[in-house]
Short mmCIF file of C-alpha atoms in Angstrom, two decimals:
data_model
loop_
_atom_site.label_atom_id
_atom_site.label_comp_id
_atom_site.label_asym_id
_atom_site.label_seq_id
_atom_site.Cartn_x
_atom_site.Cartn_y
_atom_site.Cartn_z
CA UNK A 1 0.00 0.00 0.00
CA UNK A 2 1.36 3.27 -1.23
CA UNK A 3 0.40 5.20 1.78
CA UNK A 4 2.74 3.34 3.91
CA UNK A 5 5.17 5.83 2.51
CA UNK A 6 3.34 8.39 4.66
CA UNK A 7 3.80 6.14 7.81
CA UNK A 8 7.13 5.95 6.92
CA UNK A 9 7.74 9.22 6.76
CA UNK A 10 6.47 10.18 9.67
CA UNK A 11 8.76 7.59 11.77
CA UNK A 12 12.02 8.43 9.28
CA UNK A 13 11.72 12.31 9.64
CA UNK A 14 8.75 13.83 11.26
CA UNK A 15 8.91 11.93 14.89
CA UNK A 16 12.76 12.23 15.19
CA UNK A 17 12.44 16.19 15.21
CA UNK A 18 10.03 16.62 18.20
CA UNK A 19 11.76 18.48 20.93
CA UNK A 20 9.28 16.74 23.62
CA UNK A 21 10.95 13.16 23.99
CA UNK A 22 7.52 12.11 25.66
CA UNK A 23 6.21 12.60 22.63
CA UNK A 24 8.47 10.10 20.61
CA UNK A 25 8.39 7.27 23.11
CA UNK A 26 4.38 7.48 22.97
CA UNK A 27 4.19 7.68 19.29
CA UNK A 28 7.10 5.54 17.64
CA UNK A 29 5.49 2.35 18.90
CA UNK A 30 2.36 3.14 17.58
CA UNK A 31 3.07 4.37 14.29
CA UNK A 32 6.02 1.24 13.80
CA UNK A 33 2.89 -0.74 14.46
CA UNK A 34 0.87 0.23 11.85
CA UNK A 35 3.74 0.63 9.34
CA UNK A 36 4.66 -3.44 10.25
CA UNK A 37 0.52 -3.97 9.37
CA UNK A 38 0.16 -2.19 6.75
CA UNK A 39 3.30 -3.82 5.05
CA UNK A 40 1.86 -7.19 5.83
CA UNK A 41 -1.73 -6.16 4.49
CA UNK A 42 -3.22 -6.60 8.06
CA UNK A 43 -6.46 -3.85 7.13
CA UNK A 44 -8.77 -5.07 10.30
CA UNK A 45 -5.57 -5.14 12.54
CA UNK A 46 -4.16 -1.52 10.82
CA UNK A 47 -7.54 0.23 11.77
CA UNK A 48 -8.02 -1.06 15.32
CA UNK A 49 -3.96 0.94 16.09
CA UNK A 50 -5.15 3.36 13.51
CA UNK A 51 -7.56 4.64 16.39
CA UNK A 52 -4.82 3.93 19.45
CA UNK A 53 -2.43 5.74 17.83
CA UNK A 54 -4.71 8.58 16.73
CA UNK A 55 -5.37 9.01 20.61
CA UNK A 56 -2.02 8.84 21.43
CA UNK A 57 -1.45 11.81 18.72
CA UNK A 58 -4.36 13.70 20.31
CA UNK A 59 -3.24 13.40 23.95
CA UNK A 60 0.43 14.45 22.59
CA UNK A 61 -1.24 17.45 20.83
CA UNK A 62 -2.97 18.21 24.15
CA UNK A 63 0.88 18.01 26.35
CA UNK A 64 3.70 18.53 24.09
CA UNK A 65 5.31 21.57 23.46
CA UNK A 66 4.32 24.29 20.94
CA UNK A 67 7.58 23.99 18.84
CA UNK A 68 6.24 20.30 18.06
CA UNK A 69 2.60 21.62 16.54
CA UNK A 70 3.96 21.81 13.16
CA UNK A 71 5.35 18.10 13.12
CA UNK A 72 2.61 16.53 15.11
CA UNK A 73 -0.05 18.40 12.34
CA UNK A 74 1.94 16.77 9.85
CA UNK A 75 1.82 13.07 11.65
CA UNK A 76 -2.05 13.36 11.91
CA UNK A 77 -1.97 14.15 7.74
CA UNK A 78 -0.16 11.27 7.57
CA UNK A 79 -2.32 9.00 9.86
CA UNK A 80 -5.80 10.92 7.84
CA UNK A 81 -3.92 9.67 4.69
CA UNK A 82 -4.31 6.03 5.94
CA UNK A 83 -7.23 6.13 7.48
CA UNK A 84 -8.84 7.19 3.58
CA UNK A 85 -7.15 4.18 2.28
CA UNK A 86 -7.93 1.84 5.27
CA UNK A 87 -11.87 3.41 4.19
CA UNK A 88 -11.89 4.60 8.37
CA UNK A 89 -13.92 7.64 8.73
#
């Protein structure tokens, strides 16, 4: 699936620059997660951490530190990308 590139992306480049290291350790797992799913063409399995890591995003939205608003913004594009292709509304 194309969009894993997103995913990718977002655990390559986007989570390494957050300033708030809380931020990372609550996010990495859950985006790895749905990369490893998505790569393996697990759709049921991808949309159930879909929504866990979509709460994780919002509580980190909620906590972290301004200067990390631009690349968490840019994480939840990338999760909104999957979710279109995973058909999650």
């Amino acid at each position: 699936m194309a969009v894993n590139g997103a995913i990718d992306d977002a655990l390559t480049r986007l989570l390494p620059a957050l300033e708030t290291a809380a931020t990372r350790t609550a996010l990495e797992p859950r985006l790895a997660e749905i990369s490893a799913l998505v790569s393996t063409g697990d759709v049921g399995q991808a949309r159930a951490s879909l929504a866990i890591a979509r709460a994780a995003l919002f509580d980190a939205m909620r906590e972290s530190a301004s200067v990390d608003a631009a690349d968490l913004d840019a994480i939840e594009l990338a999760l909104d990308r999957l979710a279109d292709a995973l058909g999650v509304e």
